[in-house]
mmCIF file of C-alpha atoms in Angstrom:
data_model
loop_
_atom_site.group_PDB
_atom_site.id
_atom_site.type_symbol
_atom_site.label_atom_id
_atom_site.label_comp_id
_atom_site.label_asym_id
_atom_site.label_seq_id
_atom_site.Cartn_x
_atom_site.Cartn_y
_atom_site.Cartn_z
ATOM 1 C CA MET A 1 -18.015 8.972 -34.980
ATOM 2 C CA THR A 2 -18.031 9.276 -30.865
ATOM 3 C CA ASP A 3 -14.147 11.276 -29.815
ATOM 4 C CA MET A 4 -12.795 8.871 -27.762
ATOM 5 C CA LYS A 5 -12.360 9.832 -23.745
ATOM 6 C CA ILE A 6 -9.468 9.947 -22.699
ATOM 7 C CA TYR A 7 -8.347 9.496 -18.784
ATOM 8 C CA GLY A 8 -5.275 8.576 -17.344
ATOM 9 C CA TYR A 9 -4.757 6.941 -13.550
ATOM 10 C CA LYS A 10 -1.450 6.795 -10.971
ATOM 11 C CA ARG A 11 -0.237 5.177 -7.370
ATOM 12 C CA VAL A 12 1.737 6.360 -5.321
ATOM 13 C CA SER A 13 2.076 3.869 -1.440
ATOM 14 C CA SER A 14 3.310 6.452 1.502
ATOM 15 C CA LYS A 15 7.261 5.860 0.885
ATOM 16 C CA GLU A 16 7.519 7.080 -2.917
ATOM 17 C CA GLN A 17 7.882 10.116 -4.466
ATOM 18 C CA ASN A 18 7.312 9.358 -9.044
ATOM 19 C CA GLU A 19 4.187 11.701 -8.973
ATOM 20 C CA ASP A 20 5.432 13.629 -11.064
ATOM 21 C CA ARG A 21 7.207 11.221 -12.999
ATOM 22 C CA GLN A 22 4.388 9.158 -13.378
ATOM 23 C CA ARG A 23 2.149 12.862 -14.272
ATOM 24 C CA ILE A 24 3.297 14.155 -16.912
ATOM 25 C CA ALA A 25 4.215 10.434 -18.912
ATOM 26 C CA LEU A 26 0.584 11.188 -18.559
ATOM 27 C CA ILE A 27 0.245 14.353 -20.051
ATOM 28 C CA GLU A 28 2.675 13.620 -22.563
ATOM 29 C CA MET A 29 0.586 10.813 -23.687
ATOM 30 C CA GLY A 30 -2.733 13.597 -24.737
ATOM 31 C CA VAL A 31 -4.129 13.261 -20.638
ATOM 32 C CA GLN A 32 -5.551 15.865 -19.402
ATOM 33 C CA GLU A 33 -4.754 16.545 -15.753
ATOM 34 C CA LYS A 34 -8.654 17.109 -14.953
ATOM 35 C CA ASN A 35 -8.664 13.824 -16.321
ATOM 36 C CA ILE A 36 -5.717 12.059 -14.320
ATOM 37 C CA TYR A 37 -7.051 10.493 -10.914
ATOM 38 C CA MET A 38 -4.270 8.996 -8.100
ATOM 39 C CA ASP A 39 -4.588 7.129 -4.869
ATOM 40 C CA LYS A 40 -1.889 7.218 -2.264
ATOM 41 C CA GLN A 41 -2.015 4.495 -1.017
ATOM 42 C CA SER A 42 -0.649 0.556 -1.445
ATOM 43 C CA GLY A 43 -1.351 -1.436 -3.983
ATOM 44 C CA LYS A 44 -2.086 -4.671 -3.012
ATOM 45 C CA ASP A 45 -6.000 -4.647 -3.525
ATOM 46 C CA PHE A 46 -8.632 -2.361 -5.124
ATOM 47 C CA GLU A 47 -9.802 -0.457 -1.874
ATOM 48 C CA ARG A 48 -9.166 3.030 -3.700
ATOM 49 C CA LYS A 49 -10.988 5.854 -4.082
ATOM 50 C CA GLN A 50 -10.131 7.641 -6.764
ATOM 51 C CA TYR A 51 -9.252 4.516 -8.767
ATOM 52 C CA LYS A 52 -13.770 4.000 -7.904
ATOM 53 C CA LYS A 53 -14.363 6.846 -9.013
ATOM 54 C CA LEU A 54 -12.617 6.263 -12.695
ATOM 55 C CA LEU A 55 -13.754 2.745 -13.233
ATOM 56 C CA ARG A 56 -16.892 4.699 -13.220
ATOM 57 C CA LYS A 57 -16.326 7.053 -15.260
ATOM 58 C CA LEU A 58 -14.958 4.339 -18.234
ATOM 59 C CA ASP A 59 -16.731 2.678 -21.082
ATOM 60 C CA GLU A 60 -16.193 1.933 -25.361
ATOM 61 C CA ASN A 61 -15.608 5.000 -26.131
ATOM 62 C CA SER A 62 -12.406 5.473 -23.652
ATOM 63 C CA VAL A 63 -8.777 4.922 -23.213
ATOM 64 C CA LEU A 64 -7.353 4.336 -19.743
ATOM 65 C CA PHE A 65 -2.742 5.471 -19.511
ATOM 66 C CA ILE A 66 -0.635 4.789 -17.262
ATOM 67 C CA LYS A 67 2.678 4.553 -16.303
ATOM 68 C CA SER A 68 3.329 1.442 -15.537
ATOM 69 C CA ILE A 69 1.443 -2.263 -14.775
ATOM 70 C CA ASP A 70 2.173 -2.044 -11.431
ATOM 71 C CA ARG A 71 0.596 1.456 -11.247
ATOM 72 C CA LEU A 72 -2.554 -0.074 -11.350
ATOM 73 C CA GLY A 73 -2.065 -2.919 -8.861
ATOM 74 C CA ARG A 74 0.485 -5.326 -7.584
ATOM 75 C CA ASN A 75 -2.398 -8.313 -6.551
ATOM 76 C CA TYR A 76 -2.120 -10.621 -9.402
ATOM 77 C CA SER A 77 -5.508 -12.408 -9.212
ATOM 78 C CA ASP A 78 -6.986 -9.208 -8.895
ATOM 79 C CA LEU A 79 -4.780 -6.798 -11.234
ATOM 80 C CA ASN A 80 -6.076 -9.641 -13.408
ATOM 81 C CA GLU A 81 -9.594 -9.328 -12.514
ATOM 82 C CA GLN A 82 -9.947 -5.710 -13.314
ATOM 83 C CA TRP A 83 -8.589 -5.505 -16.287
ATOM 84 C CA ARG A 84 -11.339 -7.780 -17.650
ATOM 85 C CA ILE A 85 -13.452 -5.534 -15.866
ATOM 86 C CA ILE A 86 -12.080 -2.576 -17.716
ATOM 87 C CA THR A 87 -11.987 -3.871 -21.197
ATOM 88 C CA LYS A 88 -14.605 -7.023 -21.442
ATOM 89 C CA GLU A 89 -17.404 -5.429 -18.964
ATOM 90 C CA LYS A 90 -16.582 -1.625 -19.280
ATOM 91 C CA LYS A 91 -15.114 -2.185 -22.680
ATOM 92 C CA ALA A 92 -12.972 0.096 -22.906
ATOM 93 C CA ASP A 93 -9.135 0.645 -23.513
ATOM 94 C CA ILE A 94 -5.942 0.624 -22.047
ATOM 95 C CA VAL A 95 -2.395 1.740 -22.748
ATOM 96 C CA VAL A 96 0.251 1.190 -20.565
ATOM 97 C CA ILE A 97 3.021 3.718 -21.255
ATOM 98 C CA ASP A 98 6.451 1.307 -19.982
ATOM 99 C CA MET A 99 5.199 -1.215 -21.937
ATOM 100 C CA PRO A 100 3.688 -0.383 -25.147
ATOM 101 C CA ILE A 101 3.067 -4.499 -26.259
ATOM 102 C CA LEU A 102 -0.026 -4.203 -22.698
ATOM 103 C CA ASP A 103 -1.996 -1.302 -25.967
ATOM 104 C CA THR A 104 -5.371 -2.925 -26.181
ATOM 105 C CA ARG A 105 -6.033 -0.702 -29.210
ATOM 106 C CA ARG A 106 -4.236 -2.438 -31.075
ATOM 107 C CA GLU A 107 -4.986 -5.848 -33.079
ATOM 108 C CA LYS A 108 -9.070 -5.390 -32.453
ATOM 109 C CA ASN A 109 -8.439 -9.104 -33.029
ATOM 110 C CA LEU A 110 -8.237 -12.258 -31.132
ATOM 111 C CA LEU A 111 -5.136 -12.938 -30.925
ATOM 112 C CA GLY A 112 -4.277 -9.022 -30.650
ATOM 113 C CA THR A 113 -6.889 -9.747 -27.354
ATOM 114 C CA PHE A 114 -5.355 -13.395 -26.376
ATOM 115 C CA ILE A 115 -1.179 -12.004 -26.672
ATOM 116 C CA SER A 116 -1.811 -8.893 -24.561
ATOM 117 C CA ASP A 117 -4.135 -11.188 -22.026
ATOM 118 C CA ILE A 118 -1.022 -13.289 -21.893
ATOM 119 C CA VAL A 119 2.012 -10.917 -21.287
ATOM 120 C CA LEU A 120 -0.704 -8.624 -19.006
ATOM 121 C CA ALA A 121 -0.511 -12.265 -16.607
ATOM 122 C CA LEU A 122 2.627 -12.815 -17.261
ATOM 123 C CA LEU A 123 3.546 -9.158 -16.014
ATOM 124 C CA SER A 124 0.984 -8.789 -12.724
ATOM 125 C CA TYR A 125 2.580 -12.425 -11.781
ATOM 126 C CA VAL A 126 5.859 -11.779 -11.978
ATOM 127 C CA ALA A 127 4.941 -7.444 -10.048
ATOM 128 C CA GLU A 128 3.413 -9.573 -7.250
ATOM 129 C CA ASN A 129 6.270 -12.073 -7.308
ATOM 130 C CA GLU A 130 8.583 -8.781 -6.021
ATOM 131 C CA ARG A 131 5.855 -7.964 -4.101
ATOM 132 C CA ILE A 132 5.814 -11.403 -2.014
ATOM 133 C CA ASN A 133 10.340 -11.397 -1.738
ATOM 134 C CA ILE A 134 10.246 -7.565 -1.284
ATOM 135 C CA LYS A 135 7.950 -8.891 2.310
ATOM 136 C CA GLN A 136 10.327 -11.344 2.306
ATOM 137 C CA ARG A 137 13.218 -9.596 2.814
ATOM 138 C CA GLN A 138 11.765 -7.071 4.739
ATOM 139 C CA ALA A 139 11.504 -10.178 7.537
ATOM 140 C CA GLU A 140 13.984 -11.120 6.370
ATOM 141 C CA GLY A 141 15.933 -8.657 7.244
ATOM 142 C CA ILE A 142 14.055 -8.011 11.336
ATOM 143 C CA ALA A 143 15.183 -10.906 12.511
ATOM 144 C CA ALA A 144 18.426 -11.256 11.799
ATOM 145 C CA ALA A 145 18.933 -7.712 12.952
ATOM 146 C CA LYS A 146 17.261 -9.543 16.346
ATOM 147 C CA ALA A 147 19.453 -11.994 16.206
ATOM 148 C CA ARG A 148 22.602 -9.842 16.530
ATOM 149 C CA GLY A 149 20.696 -7.790 19.891
ATOM 150 C CA VAL A 150 18.738 -5.029 17.147
ATOM 151 C CA LYS A 151 16.124 -3.634 19.558
ATOM 152 C CA PHE A 152 12.968 -2.342 17.678
ATOM 153 C CA GLY A 153 10.720 0.065 18.664
ATOM 154 C CA ARG A 154 10.896 2.936 21.266
ATOM 155 C CA PRO A 155 13.560 3.016 23.239
ATOM 156 C CA PRO A 156 11.537 2.379 26.879
ATOM 157 C CA LEU A 157 11.418 5.276 29.081
ATOM 158 C CA PRO A 158 13.675 5.903 31.362
ATOM 159 C CA ILE A 159 11.903 4.880 35.461
ATOM 160 C CA PRO A 160 11.426 7.800 37.784
ATOM 161 C CA ASP A 161 13.867 8.970 41.147
ATOM 162 C CA ASN A 162 10.607 7.859 42.589
ATOM 163 C CA PHE A 163 9.624 4.959 40.952
ATOM 164 C CA TYR A 164 11.278 2.373 43.533
ATOM 165 C CA GLN A 165 9.786 4.589 46.760
ATOM 166 C CA MET A 166 6.509 4.512 45.837
ATOM 167 C CA HIS A 167 6.646 0.928 44.381
ATOM 168 C CA LYS A 168 7.408 0.342 47.973
ATOM 169 C CA GLU A 169 4.284 2.437 49.600
ATOM 170 C CA TRP A 170 1.938 0.260 46.907
ATOM 171 C CA ARG A 171 2.974 -3.018 48.047
ATOM 172 C CA ALA A 172 3.138 -2.023 51.990
ATOM 173 C CA GLY A 173 -1.017 -1.257 51.118
ATOM 174 C CA LYS A 174 0.020 1.975 51.246
ATOM 175 C CA ILE A 175 -1.440 3.630 48.138
ATOM 176 C CA THR A 176 -3.412 2.354 45.259
ATOM 177 C CA ILE A 177 -1.640 1.189 42.192
ATOM 178 C CA GLU A 178 -3.175 4.461 40.195
ATOM 179 C CA GLU A 179 -1.682 6.585 42.405
ATOM 180 C CA ALA A 180 1.713 4.771 42.143
ATOM 181 C CA SER A 181 1.823 5.389 38.914
ATOM 182 C CA LYS A 182 -0.014 8.902 38.870
ATOM 183 C CA ALA A 183 3.383 10.009 40.839
ATOM 184 C CA CYS A 184 5.835 8.049 38.906
ATOM 185 C CA GLY A 185 4.464 10.134 35.473
ATOM 186 C CA MET A 186 2.723 6.506 33.308
ATOM 187 C CA CYS A 187 -0.499 4.614 33.266
ATOM 188 C CA ALA A 188 -0.693 1.902 35.737
ATOM 189 C CA LYS A 189 -0.116 -1.229 33.230
ATOM 190 C CA THR A 190 3.257 0.411 33.083
ATOM 191 C CA PHE A 191 3.823 1.036 35.964
ATOM 192 C CA TYR A 192 2.897 -2.736 37.336
ATOM 193 C CA SER A 193 4.813 -4.064 34.484
ATOM 194 C CA LYS A 194 7.968 -1.876 35.452
ATOM 195 C CA ALA A 195 6.952 -3.456 39.592
ATOM 196 C CA VAL A 196 6.877 -6.604 38.734
ATOM 197 C CA LYS A 197 10.777 -6.825 36.536
ATOM 198 C CA TYR A 198 12.103 -4.698 39.156
ATOM 199 C CA GLU A 199 10.606 -7.820 41.467
ATOM 200 C CA ASN A 200 11.595 -10.573 38.886
ATOM 201 C CA ASN A 201 15.295 -9.080 39.047
ATOM 202 C CA ASN A 202 15.267 -8.493 42.792
#
């Protein structure tokens, strides 16, 4: 009998700090550090370097452990497609630590496969809906803040003391806009924008 190869996959976005929690959970399941693959990016798709590297390693003698289904991915259709590739094409097993029913080593029959596929479809649908809801709440929050007068982005740079003199000389044709903007310590585009705004207000 061929020994099973045990792999682990963990993913963190740049804003999350739960890498250690995933690593510990994988090690407790018997995954060696050298067989743990990690990507540090969004779960919106599967264009991930380490995930692709891991996928090439998987075969019918492999077991892949993940902490939770959203660590694998968040996009409903893509997640189901990757699950199909791993379990049907690669013929590897998947174990979702936080969801014991998603353990393809159990019930190696048609009913077991059917149950796993149904549960996965439900969970991945919920995961994607949560992602969509988060984006919607963020958009609503930003819109509400803007309505209250909250400004986003970097505050505008203060107008230098010599701006008005440079503006006067530029409009009089004594200097070019490049010379005027350079004297004010800004690019020509910014100088022109501020000049137009100043003129409109006066």
